[in-house]
Amino acid sequence: FTAYRAGLTKHSLLTDNNGVRASFSYNEKGSRNREKPSIVFVHGLSSNKETWIPIIKNIPSDYHCITVDLPGHGETVGFNEDRYSIDTFVEKLKFVNFMINSYLKSIFSSSHM
């Protein structure tokens, strides 16, 4: 089953990682909805965002779902850390959460003006 068939759209957030161009890859299904929470899916080590496709394909499209590739996994690139740790992943996920929320807020506010 593919991401497309599960209703997911692929996105990348470009950023600067200490002078190195980096990109967070994530998939999204549905649209942000003030009436329902967004659901963020984070894969485990040695996996990627595609892990969640069998689950997300069964979630109704009126829910907003996001799957993200952690640094060093899947299509997220440019975060060349000497070593990845849970703390590093949490730090990067906080950053990508901020970036995605900022992006979604700008889209939501411009489409509802």
XYZ file of N, CA and C in Angstrom:
339
model
N 0.849 -1.173 0.000
C 0.000 0.000 0.000
C 0.892 1.232 0.000
N 0.634 2.178 -0.869
C 1.492 3.352 -0.984
C 0.945 4.528 -0.168
N 1.832 5.492 0.084
C 1.426 6.701 0.805
C 0.298 7.406 0.054
N 0.425 7.485 -1.260
C -0.591 8.155 -2.080
C -1.951 7.469 -1.928
N -1.964 6.151 -2.010
C -3.228 5.407 -1.896
C -3.824 5.518 -0.497
N -2.973 5.787 0.500
C -3.461 5.975 1.868
C -3.975 7.396 2.092
N -3.876 8.244 1.062
C -4.357 9.609 1.168
C -3.329 10.601 1.685
N -2.058 10.179 1.712
C -0.991 11.037 2.225
C -0.356 11.870 1.119
N 0.010 13.090 1.459
C 0.729 13.976 0.558
C 2.111 14.224 1.146
N 3.134 14.128 0.312
C 4.513 14.283 0.760
C 4.908 15.764 0.785
N 5.643 16.142 1.854
C 6.124 17.511 2.010
C 7.566 17.495 2.510
N 8.254 18.613 2.309
C 9.590 18.815 2.870
C 9.670 20.216 3.443
N 10.294 20.323 4.603
C 10.560 21.625 5.211
C 12.055 21.868 5.118
N 12.437 22.890 4.368
C 13.851 23.223 4.233
C 14.269 24.109 5.389
N 15.464 23.860 5.918
C 15.977 24.641 7.032
C 17.491 24.692 6.983
N 18.049 25.499 7.833
C 19.499 25.610 7.967
C 19.899 24.911 9.255
N 20.796 23.951 9.167
C 21.284 23.213 10.332
C 22.752 23.563 10.540
N 23.003 24.650 11.263
C 24.371 25.104 11.529
C 25.159 25.311 10.241
N 24.547 26.004 9.290
C 25.224 26.312 8.034
C 25.084 25.250 6.958
N 24.417 24.157 7.264
C 24.208 23.076 6.297
C 22.726 23.048 5.935
N 22.451 23.017 4.636
C 21.059 22.927 4.187
C 20.492 21.570 4.593
N 19.367 21.598 5.261
C 18.739 20.367 5.742
C 17.267 20.362 5.334
N 16.682 19.181 5.329
C 15.293 19.038 4.918
C 14.599 17.977 5.769
N 13.497 18.369 6.413
C 12.650 17.420 7.128
C 11.585 16.937 6.165
N 11.443 15.640 6.037
C 10.426 15.055 5.180
C 9.255 14.584 6.040
N 8.043 14.916 5.599
C 6.867 14.438 6.310
C 5.722 14.226 5.323
N 4.786 13.391 5.729
C 3.565 13.148 4.966
C 2.396 13.715 5.745
N 1.363 14.094 5.023
C 0.192 14.679 5.661
C -1.068 14.116 5.021
N -2.056 13.857 5.863
C -3.366 13.409 5.379
C -4.420 14.306 6.016
N -5.366 14.738 5.225
C -6.420 15.609 5.735
C -5.923 17.028 5.934
N -6.759 17.835 6.520
C -6.442 19.244 6.768
C -6.617 19.551 8.242
N -5.911 20.571 8.662
C -6.041 21.005 10.043
C -7.484 21.406 10.287
N -8.017 20.973 11.414
C -9.414 21.190 11.744
C -9.491 21.603 13.209
N -10.037 22.757 13.487
C -10.113 23.237 14.876
C -10.994 22.349 15.748
N -11.844 21.567 15.131
C -12.771 20.719 15.879
C -12.141 19.384 16.303
N -11.064 18.994 15.617
C -10.416 17.706 15.916
C -8.913 17.919 16.038
N -8.272 17.135 16.895
C -6.822 17.308 17.044
C -6.065 16.750 15.840
N -4.897 17.320 15.592
C -3.981 16.724 14.607
C -3.291 15.553 15.292
N -3.025 14.508 14.530
C -2.345 13.327 15.066
C -0.976 13.242 14.403
N 0.080 13.249 15.210
C 1.443 13.165 14.691
C 1.984 11.770 15.000
N 2.461 11.086 13.958
C 3.001 9.735 14.083
C 4.522 9.798 13.970
N 5.211 9.258 14.972
C 6.674 9.245 14.992
C 7.130 7.785 14.985
N 7.956 7.434 14.014
C 8.430 6.058 13.892
C 9.534 5.755 14.909
N 9.859 4.483 15.055
C 10.943 4.060 15.936
C 12.279 4.083 15.210
N 13.316 3.690 15.911
C 14.650 3.659 15.313
C 14.702 2.615 14.203
N 15.518 2.864 13.232
C 15.712 2.036 12.028
C 14.424 1.847 11.228
N 13.601 2.893 11.197
C 12.352 2.852 10.454
C 12.192 4.183 9.718
N 10.993 4.459 9.203
C 10.725 5.743 8.557
C 9.223 6.032 8.601
N 8.852 7.177 8.050
C 7.458 7.624 8.118
C 6.482 6.664 7.438
N 6.958 5.877 6.493
C 6.087 4.940 5.768
C 5.558 3.815 6.664
N 6.180 3.620 7.821
C 5.766 2.588 8.772
C 4.295 2.723 9.145
N 3.815 3.951 9.163
C 2.460 4.228 9.634
C 1.375 4.094 8.569
N 1.735 3.829 7.338
C 0.739 3.749 6.258
C -0.385 2.749 6.559
N -0.082 1.528 7.048
C -1.181 0.591 7.316
C -2.177 1.089 8.366
N -1.742 1.949 9.265
C -2.644 2.513 10.275
C -3.407 3.696 9.682
N -2.672 4.625 9.063
C -3.276 5.867 8.570
C -4.302 5.624 7.467
N -4.100 4.597 6.664
C -5.066 4.351 5.584
C -6.473 4.093 6.132
N -6.583 3.682 7.409
C -7.879 3.382 8.016
C -8.457 4.537 8.826
N -7.730 5.635 8.925
C -8.216 6.793 9.673
C -9.025 7.670 8.719
N -10.222 8.072 9.113
C -11.053 8.905 8.230
C -10.319 10.177 7.804
N -10.580 10.623 6.603
C -9.856 11.765 6.035
C -10.209 13.094 6.691
N -11.233 13.124 7.552
C -11.515 14.385 8.245
C -10.623 14.580 9.471
N -9.735 13.618 9.738
C -8.700 13.779 10.760
C -7.416 14.239 10.082
N -6.694 15.115 10.743
C -5.419 15.614 10.219
C -4.303 14.742 10.790
N -3.585 14.039 9.905
C -2.506 13.141 10.314
C -1.181 13.590 9.702
N -0.120 13.521 10.485
C 1.219 13.864 10.014
C 2.169 12.742 10.417
N 2.962 12.258 9.455
C 4.041 11.316 9.751
C 5.346 12.003 9.373
N 6.336 11.905 10.231
C 7.593 12.609 9.996
C 8.758 11.624 10.000
N 9.724 11.846 9.103
C 10.971 11.078 9.135
C 11.915 11.745 10.122
N 12.379 10.999 11.096
C 13.362 11.526 12.047
C 14.687 11.778 11.330
N 15.536 12.662 11.874
C 16.863 12.873 11.270
C 17.633 11.554 11.138
N 18.267 11.387 9.977
C 19.024 10.160 9.725
C 18.170 8.994 9.262
N 16.892 9.245 9.005
C 15.961 8.197 8.591
C 15.179 8.666 7.371
N 14.843 7.721 6.511
C 14.002 8.026 5.359
C 14.542 9.163 4.518
N 13.690 10.136 4.254
C 14.045 11.239 3.353
C 14.400 12.536 4.082
N 14.535 12.491 5.395
C 15.012 13.656 6.138
C 16.530 13.652 6.053
N 17.081 14.713 5.486
C 18.517 14.758 5.215
C 19.136 16.074 5.691
N 20.452 16.054 5.872
C 21.198 17.260 6.209
C 21.457 17.451 7.685
N 20.996 16.547 8.502
C 21.233 16.631 9.936
C 22.361 15.663 10.291
N 23.553 16.008 9.876
C 24.702 15.120 10.038
C 25.270 15.237 11.451
N 24.615 14.581 12.367
C 25.052 14.571 13.756
C 26.137 13.510 13.913
N 27.045 13.731 14.857
C 28.039 12.701 15.159
C 27.357 11.456 15.685
N 26.282 11.696 16.409
C 25.576 10.578 17.011
C 24.132 11.023 17.264
N 23.206 10.166 16.963
C 21.803 10.473 17.214
C 21.398 9.887 18.561
N 20.615 10.632 19.283
C 20.114 10.162 20.577
C 18.642 10.546 20.685
N 17.969 10.028 21.687
C 16.566 10.377 21.906
C 16.453 11.882 22.122
N 17.390 12.464 22.875
C 17.352 13.911 23.114
C 17.480 14.691 21.806
N 18.349 14.238 20.899
C 18.503 14.893 19.599
C 17.195 14.814 18.810
N 16.568 13.634 18.805
C 15.303 13.479 18.088
C 14.225 14.391 18.666
N 14.149 14.464 19.984
C 13.149 15.321 20.630
C 13.390 16.782 20.260
N 14.642 17.210 20.303
C 14.985 18.588 19.927
C 14.558 18.890 18.494
N 14.856 17.977 17.566
C 14.502 18.185 16.162
C 12.989 18.115 15.950
N 12.296 17.230 16.694
C 10.838 17.143 16.559
C 10.157 18.402 17.075
N 10.699 18.994 18.132
C 10.151 20.271 18.610
C 10.294 21.328 17.519
N 11.437 21.329 16.863
C 11.676 22.292 15.795
C 10.719 22.058 14.628
N 10.595 20.814 14.176
C 9.715 20.536 13.030
C 8.258 20.788 13.411
N 7.882 20.540 14.652
C 6.527 20.846 15.113
C 6.266 22.345 14.991
N 7.228 23.146 15.426
C 7.098 24.598 15.300
C 6.970 25.001 13.833
N 7.823 24.432 12.967
C 7.806 24.779 11.548
C 6.485 24.370 10.890
N 6.026 23.165 11.154
C 4.774 22.688 10.549
C 3.601 23.526 11.053
N 3.556 23.796 12.355
C 2.460 24.604 12.898
C 2.464 26.014 12.319
N 3.636 26.612 12.166
C 3.720 27.944 11.566
C 3.207 27.913 10.136
N 3.617 26.892 9.384
C 3.181 26.735 7.996
C 1.666 26.534 7.925
N 1.146 25.634 8.763
C -0.284 25.344 8.732
C -1.103 26.554 9.165
N -0.621 27.300 10.158
C -1.340 28.493 10.595
C -1.422 29.516 9.474
N -0.337 29.664 8.719
C -0.360 30.635 7.625
C -1.339 30.209 6.540
N -1.402 28.921 6.255
C -2.348 28.417 5.241
C -3.778 28.557 5.766
N -3.989 28.162 7.018
C -5.339 28.180 7.593
C -5.859 29.612 7.654
N -5.029 30.553 8.106
C -5.505 31.923 8.236
C -5.732 32.573 6.868
N -4.904 32.248 5.889
C -5.097 32.847 4.559
C -6.298 32.253 3.832
N -6.640 31.009 4.128
C -7.775 30.388 3.445
C -9.109 30.705 4.140
N -9.047 31.282 5.340
C -10.281 31.595 6.076
C -10.425 33.099 6.325
N -9.885 33.898 5.449
C -9.983 35.356 5.617
C -11.230 35.863 4.953
